[in-house]
GROMACS .gro file of N, CA, C and O in nm:
model
  324
    1MET      N    1   0.084  -0.171   0.020
    1MET     CA    2  -0.065  -0.010  -0.037
    1MET      C    3   0.027   0.105   0.011
    1MET      O    4   0.145   0.194  -0.125
    2GLY      N    5   0.094   0.217   0.152
    2GLY     CA    6   0.177   0.311   0.143
    2GLY      C    7   0.331   0.282   0.155
    2GLY      O    8   0.347   0.195   0.185
    3GLY      N    9   0.390   0.363   0.077
    3GLY     CA   10   0.501   0.359   0.111
    3GLY      C   11   0.560   0.389   0.191
    3GLY      O   12   0.552   0.544   0.222
    4GLY      N   13   0.595   0.404   0.328
    4GLY     CA   14   0.613   0.471   0.427
    4GLY      C   15   0.801   0.577   0.430
    4GLY      O   16   0.832   0.528   0.335
    5ASN      N   17   0.817   0.592   0.561
    5ASN     CA   18   0.926   0.691   0.528
    5ASN      C   19   1.028   0.601   0.590
    5ASN      O   20   1.161   0.662   0.560
    6ALA      N   21   1.059   0.578   0.648
    6ALA     CA   22   1.164   0.396   0.652
    6ALA      C   23   1.244   0.364   0.574
    6ALA      O   24   1.309   0.366   0.635
    7GLN      N   25   1.178   0.338   0.467
    7GLN     CA   26   1.278   0.301   0.361
    7GLN      C   27   1.317   0.396   0.294
    7GLN      O   28   1.475   0.395   0.293
    8LYS      N   29   1.302   0.501   0.325
    8LYS     CA   30   1.374   0.695   0.241
    8LYS      C   31   1.484   0.634   0.352
    8LYS      O   32   1.607   0.689   0.322
    9SER      N   33   1.459   0.622   0.516
    9SER     CA   34   1.551   0.701   0.579
    9SER      C   35   1.638   0.554   0.621
    9SER      O   36   1.781   0.628   0.537
   10ALA      N   37   1.608   0.480   0.547
   10ALA     CA   38   1.744   0.402   0.573
   10ALA      C   39   1.802   0.416   0.435
   10ALA      O   40   1.944   0.420   0.480
   11ILE      N   41   1.834   0.438   0.278
   11ILE     CA   42   1.903   0.419   0.132
   11ILE      C   43   1.935   0.584   0.210
   11ILE      O   44   1.964   0.533   0.127
   12SER      N   45   1.864   0.681   0.196
   12SER     CA   46   1.964   0.781   0.279
   12SER      C   47   2.017   0.786   0.351
   12SER      O   48   2.192   0.828   0.349
   13ARG      N   49   2.014   0.729   0.493
   13ARG     CA   50   2.161   0.673   0.522
   13ARG      C   51   2.265   0.563   0.479
   13ARG      O   52   2.365   0.669   0.557
   14ALA      N   53   2.234   0.539   0.446
   14ALA     CA   54   2.384   0.433   0.322
   14ALA      C   55   2.410   0.492   0.243
   14ALA      O   56   2.555   0.497   0.196
   15LYS      N   57   2.330   0.629   0.134
   15LYS     CA   58   2.444   0.693   0.154
   15LYS      C   59   2.484   0.789   0.163
   15LYS      O   60   2.588   0.778   0.126
   16ASN      N   61   2.416   0.900   0.279
   16ASN     CA   62   2.489   0.937   0.375
   16ASN      C   63   2.692   0.896   0.433
   16ASN      O   64   2.814   0.946   0.493
   17LEU      N   65   2.649   0.773   0.469
   17LEU     CA   66   2.756   0.655   0.528
   17LEU      C   67   2.881   0.690   0.416
   17LEU      O   68   2.967   0.665   0.426
   18ALA      N   69   2.817   0.582   0.257
   18ALA     CA   70   2.902   0.545   0.223
   18ALA      C   71   3.000   0.722   0.125
   18ALA      O   72   3.095   0.753   0.152
   19LYS      N   73   2.902   0.828   0.133
   19LYS     CA   74   2.981   0.956   0.078
   19LYS      C   75   3.079   0.969   0.161
   19LYS      O   76   3.104   1.084   0.180
   20ALA      N   77   3.054   0.949   0.315
   20ALA     CA   78   3.063   1.028   0.439
   20ALA      C   79   3.312   0.913   0.411
   20ALA      O   80   3.340   0.960   0.503
   21GLY      N   81   3.208   0.814   0.421
   21GLY     CA   82   3.333   0.716   0.394
   21GLY      C   83   3.476   0.797   0.338
   21GLY      O   84   3.546   0.719   0.269
   22SER      N   85   3.387   0.862   0.164
   22SER     CA   86   3.454   0.871   0.070
   22SER      C   87   3.545   0.976   0.088
   22SER      O   88   3.652   1.018  -0.055
   23ASP      N   89   3.560   1.054   0.136
   23ASP     CA   90   3.636   1.243   0.187
   23ASP      C   91   3.705   1.162   0.207
   23ASP      O   92   3.772   1.056   0.275
   24ALA      N   93   3.812   1.229   0.170
   24ALA     CA   94   3.987   1.243   0.160
   24ALA      C   95   4.037   1.300   0.243
   24ALA      O   96   4.136   1.344   0.363
   25GLY      N   97   3.947   1.443   0.201
   25GLY     CA   98   4.037   1.596   0.294
   25GLY      C   99   3.981   1.586   0.465
   25GLY      O  100   3.880   1.570   0.429
   26GLY      N  101   3.943   1.775   0.498
   26GLY     CA  102   3.895   1.796   0.561
   26GLY      C  103   3.923   1.824   0.692
   26GLY      O  104   4.054   1.836   0.667
   27GLY      N  105   3.854   1.789   0.813
   27GLY     CA  106   3.931   1.836   0.943
   27GLY      C  107   4.058   1.683   1.018
   27GLY      O  108   4.062   1.640   0.901
   28GLY      N  109   4.081   1.726   1.084
   28GLY     CA  110   4.172   1.644   1.147
   28GLY      C  111   4.403   1.694   1.119
   28GLY      O  112   4.389   1.784   0.975
   29SER      N  113   4.382   1.619   1.144
   29SER     CA  114   4.605   1.664   1.077
   29SER      C  115   4.578   1.599   0.892
   29SER      O  116   4.672   1.650   0.798
   30THR      N  117   4.492   1.518   0.827
   30THR     CA  118   4.480   1.480   0.715
   30THR      C  119   4.463   1.595   0.643
   30THR      O  120   4.580   1.628   0.554
   31GLY      N  121   4.408   1.715   0.619
   31GLY     CA  122   4.369   1.836   0.564
   31GLY      C  123   4.414   1.974   0.572
   31GLY      O  124   4.382   2.022   0.576
   32GLN      N  125   4.538   1.945   0.697
   32GLN     CA  126   4.614   2.073   0.745
   32GLN      C  127   4.664   2.139   0.680
   32GLN      O  128   4.667   2.230   0.690
   33ALA      N  129   4.706   2.027   0.560
   33ALA     CA  130   4.830   2.137   0.443
   33ALA      C  131   4.777   2.193   0.399
   33ALA      O  132   4.763   2.326   0.345
   34LYS      N  133   4.678   2.135   0.395
   34LYS     CA  134   4.482   2.233   0.301
   34LYS      C  135   4.483   2.332   0.329
   34LYS      O  136   4.455   2.457   0.295
   35ARG      N  137   4.485   2.361   0.434
   35ARG     CA  138   4.435   2.493   0.573
   35ARG      C  139   4.516   2.592   0.568
   35ARG      O  140   4.486   2.662   0.621
   36THR      N  141   4.642   2.542   0.585
   36THR     CA  142   4.706   2.637   0.660
   36THR      C  143   4.822   2.700   0.420
   36THR      O  144   4.849   2.671   0.411
   37ALA      N  145   4.715   2.851   0.496
   37ALA     CA  146   4.836   2.964   0.348
   37ALA      C  147   4.975   2.989   0.420
   37ALA      O  148   5.011   3.082   0.568
   38ALA      N  149   5.001   2.972   0.313
   38ALA     CA  150   5.177   3.044   0.345
   38ALA      C  151   5.133   3.191   0.388
   38ALA      O  152   5.084   3.268   0.339
   39MET      N  153   5.281   3.250   0.529
   39MET     CA  154   5.232   3.393   0.513
   39MET      C  155   5.330   3.459   0.434
   39MET      O  156   5.395   3.525   0.414
   40ASP      N  157   5.228   3.447   0.301
   40ASP     CA  158   5.448   3.540   0.156
   40ASP      C  159   5.396   3.668   0.200
   40ASP      O  160   5.525   3.695   0.167
   41LEU      N  161   5.347   3.729   0.137
   41LEU     CA  162   5.311   3.863   0.233
   41LEU      C  163   5.298   3.945   0.293
   41LEU      O  164   5.313   3.882   0.414
   42LYS      N  165   5.501   4.016   0.315
   42LYS     CA  166   5.544   4.132   0.414
   42LYS      C  167   5.526   4.168   0.401
   42LYS      O  168   5.681   4.232   0.350
   43CYS      N  169   5.435   4.270   0.488
   43CYS     CA  170   5.483   4.434   0.464
   43CYS      C  171   5.633   4.532   0.493
   43CYS      O  172   5.748   4.424   0.612
   44THR      N  173   5.719   4.605   0.364
   44THR     CA  174   5.858   4.667   0.460
   44THR      C  175   5.861   4.692   0.463
   44THR      O  176   5.972   4.752   0.555
   45VAL      N  177   5.786   4.783   0.514
   45VAL     CA  178   5.829   4.878   0.645
   45VAL      C  179   5.764   4.843   0.787
   45VAL      O  180   5.794   4.877   0.852
   46CYS      N  181   5.624   4.781   0.850
   46CYS     CA  182   5.631   4.762   0.926
   46CYS      C  183   5.638   4.613   1.004
   46CYS      O  184   5.635   4.518   1.080
   47MET      N  185   5.713   4.523   0.844
   47MET     CA  186   5.668   4.344   0.881
   47MET      C  187   5.645   4.231   0.930
   47MET      O  188   5.588   4.147   0.961
   48GLN      N  189   5.484   4.294   0.928
   48GLN     CA  190   5.294   4.222   0.956
   48GLN      C  191   5.336   4.190   0.811
   48GLN      O  192   5.329   4.175   0.709
   49CYS      N  193   5.338   4.024   0.863
   49CYS     CA  194   5.303   3.931   0.752
   49CYS      C  195   5.152   3.887   0.743
   49CYS      O  196   5.017   3.941   0.817
   50PHE      N  197   5.071   3.904   0.583
   50PHE     CA  198   4.960   3.769   0.545
   50PHE      C  199   5.024   3.684   0.427
   50PHE      O  200   5.102   3.661   0.395
   51PRO      N  201   4.878   3.593   0.479
   51PRO     CA  202   4.917   3.469   0.355
   51PRO      C  203   4.840   3.560   0.236
   51PRO      O  204   4.793   3.608   0.221
   52ASN      N  205   4.915   3.512   0.171
   52ASN     CA  206   4.920   3.525   0.037
   52ASN      C  207   4.788   3.471  -0.032
   52ASN      O  208   4.797   3.551  -0.151
   53THR      N  209   4.681   3.388  -0.036
   53THR     CA  210   4.548   3.381  -0.089
   53THR      C  211   4.474   3.509   0.026
   53THR      O  212   4.436   3.641  -0.025
   54GLN      N  213   4.531   3.655   0.056
   54GLN     CA  214   4.480   3.741   0.125
   54GLN      C  215   4.552   3.852   0.078
   54GLN      O  216   4.621   4.010   0.064
   55THR      N  217   4.567   3.887  -0.052
   55THR     CA  218   4.592   4.046  -0.180
   55THR      C  219   4.511   4.112  -0.099
   55THR      O  220   4.632   4.259  -0.135
   56LYS      N  221   4.412   4.107  -0.071
   56LYS     CA  222   4.331   4.224  -0.072
   56LYS      C  223   4.351   4.295   0.073
   56LYS      O  224   4.298   4.435   0.088
   57ALA      N  225   4.319   4.213   0.136
   57ALA     CA  226   4.361   4.254   0.282
   57ALA      C  227   4.529   4.310   0.298
   57ALA      O  228   4.509   4.451   0.383
   58ALA      N  229   4.591   4.313   0.209
   58ALA     CA  230   4.742   4.350   0.207
   58ALA      C  231   4.727   4.530   0.228
   58ALA      O  232   4.729   4.602   0.184
   59GLN      N  233   4.613   4.499  -0.004
   59GLN     CA  234   4.617   4.625  -0.043
   59GLN      C  235   4.582   4.714   0.051
   59GLN      O  236   4.578   4.848   0.077
   60GLN      N  237   4.421   4.681   0.139
   60GLN     CA  238   4.365   4.753   0.247
   60GLN      C  239   4.508   4.820   0.326
   60GLN      O  240   4.474   4.937   0.450
   61HIS      N  241   4.594   4.734   0.377
   61HIS     CA  242   4.667   4.676   0.544
   61HIS      C  243   4.769   4.832   0.445
   61HIS      O  244   4.826   4.942   0.524
   62ALA      N  245   4.831   4.844   0.264
   62ALA     CA  246   4.896   4.897   0.284
   62ALA      C  247   4.862   5.115   0.251
   62ALA      O  248   4.855   5.136   0.270
   63GLU      N  249   4.652   5.066   0.205
   63GLU     CA  250   4.648   5.234   0.230
   63GLU      C  251   4.553   5.265   0.348
   63GLU      O  252   4.583   5.448   0.340
   64THR      N  253   4.511   5.148   0.471
   64THR     CA  254   4.555   5.259   0.556
   64THR      C  255   4.607   5.248   0.669
   64THR      O  256   4.672   5.440   0.737
   65LYS      N  257   4.732   5.186   0.680
   65LYS     CA  258   4.795   5.191   0.744
   65LYS      C  259   4.908   5.259   0.730
   65LYS      O  260   5.037   5.321   0.816
   66HIS      N  261   4.968   5.279   0.663
   66HIS     CA  262   5.065   5.312   0.564
   66HIS      C  263   5.047   5.435   0.432
   66HIS      O  264   5.043   5.401   0.249
   67PRO      N  265   4.970   5.520   0.348
   67PRO     CA  266   4.896   5.611   0.330
   67PRO      C  267   4.963   5.675   0.199
   67PRO      O  268   4.954   5.777   0.149
   68LYS      N  269   5.111   5.709   0.250
   68LYS     CA  270   5.261   5.801   0.208
   68LYS      C  271   5.293   5.648   0.095
   68LYS      O  272   5.349   5.737   0.020
   69SER      N  273   5.289   5.584   0.208
   69SER     CA  274   5.291   5.467   0.069
   69SER      C  275   5.215   5.418  -0.061
   69SER      O  276   5.133   5.370   0.024
   70ASP      N  277   5.285   5.326  -0.072
   70ASP     CA  278   5.201   5.298  -0.252
   70ASP      C  279   5.223   5.177  -0.220
   70ASP      O  280   5.321   5.063  -0.141
   71PHE      N  281   5.119   5.045  -0.298
   71PHE     CA  282   5.132   4.881  -0.192
   71PHE      C  283   5.289   4.835  -0.282
   71PHE      O  284   5.282   4.771  -0.227
   72ALA      N  285   5.251   4.916  -0.407
   72ALA     CA  286   5.378   4.814  -0.442
   72ALA      C  287   5.533   4.876  -0.377
   72ALA      O  288   5.603   4.786  -0.340
   73THR      N  289   5.512   4.954  -0.289
   73THR     CA  290   5.587   5.018  -0.176
   73THR      C  291   5.634   4.822  -0.006
   73THR      O  292   5.718   4.833  -0.004
   74CYS      N  293   5.542   4.827  -0.055
   74CYS     CA  294   5.467   4.756   0.071
   74CYS      C  295   5.538   4.695   0.079
   74CYS      O  296   5.503   4.554   0.171
   75PHE      N  297   5.434   4.635  -0.065
   75PHE     CA  298   5.434   4.480  -0.065
   75PHE      C  299   5.530   4.458  -0.256
   75PHE      O  300   5.406   4.400  -0.302
   76PRO      N  301   5.648   4.470  -0.250
   76PRO     CA  302   5.666   4.448  -0.388
   76PRO      C  303   5.713   4.327  -0.436
   76PRO      O  304   5.682   4.224  -0.537
   77MET      N  305   5.665   4.213  -0.351
   77MET     CA  306   5.681   4.081  -0.393
   77MET      C  307   5.497   4.001  -0.405
   77MET      O  308   5.495   3.914  -0.499
   78ALA      N  309   5.390   4.142  -0.432
   78ALA     CA  310   5.295   4.026  -0.459
   78ALA      C  311   5.234   4.183  -0.598
   78ALA      O  312   5.297   4.270  -0.602
   79THR      N  313   5.195   4.137  -0.663
   79THR     CA  314   5.176   4.154  -0.764
   79THR      C  315   4.960   4.237  -0.716
   79THR      O  316   4.902   4.158  -0.653
   80PRO      N  317   4.950   4.323  -0.768
   80PRO     CA  318   4.823   4.400  -0.752
   80PRO      C  319   4.684   4.354  -0.816
   80PRO      O  320   4.682   4.305  -0.902
   81ALA      N  321   4.578   4.323  -0.705
   81ALA     CA  322   4.514   4.186  -0.789
   81ALA      C  323   4.300   4.298  -0.813
   81ALA      O  324   4.321   4.443  -0.804
   0.00000   0.00000   0.00000
């Protein structure tokens, strides 16, 4: 007669269990290398470091903290975004 929710729940549970087992990255020590960004951007004026993925934050830093210097002077190793 009617199909109950028990069958749907069991299938969904099995799918989620299989999907959770196939993940390779994520939390813990296995995905730590992916989550750690290198602190490659270093301001030459005040020596503050930024992750290499944060060029916008580095631009904002140069504009607000060092208004007399431009971005290329503060961060010669970065290309402006």
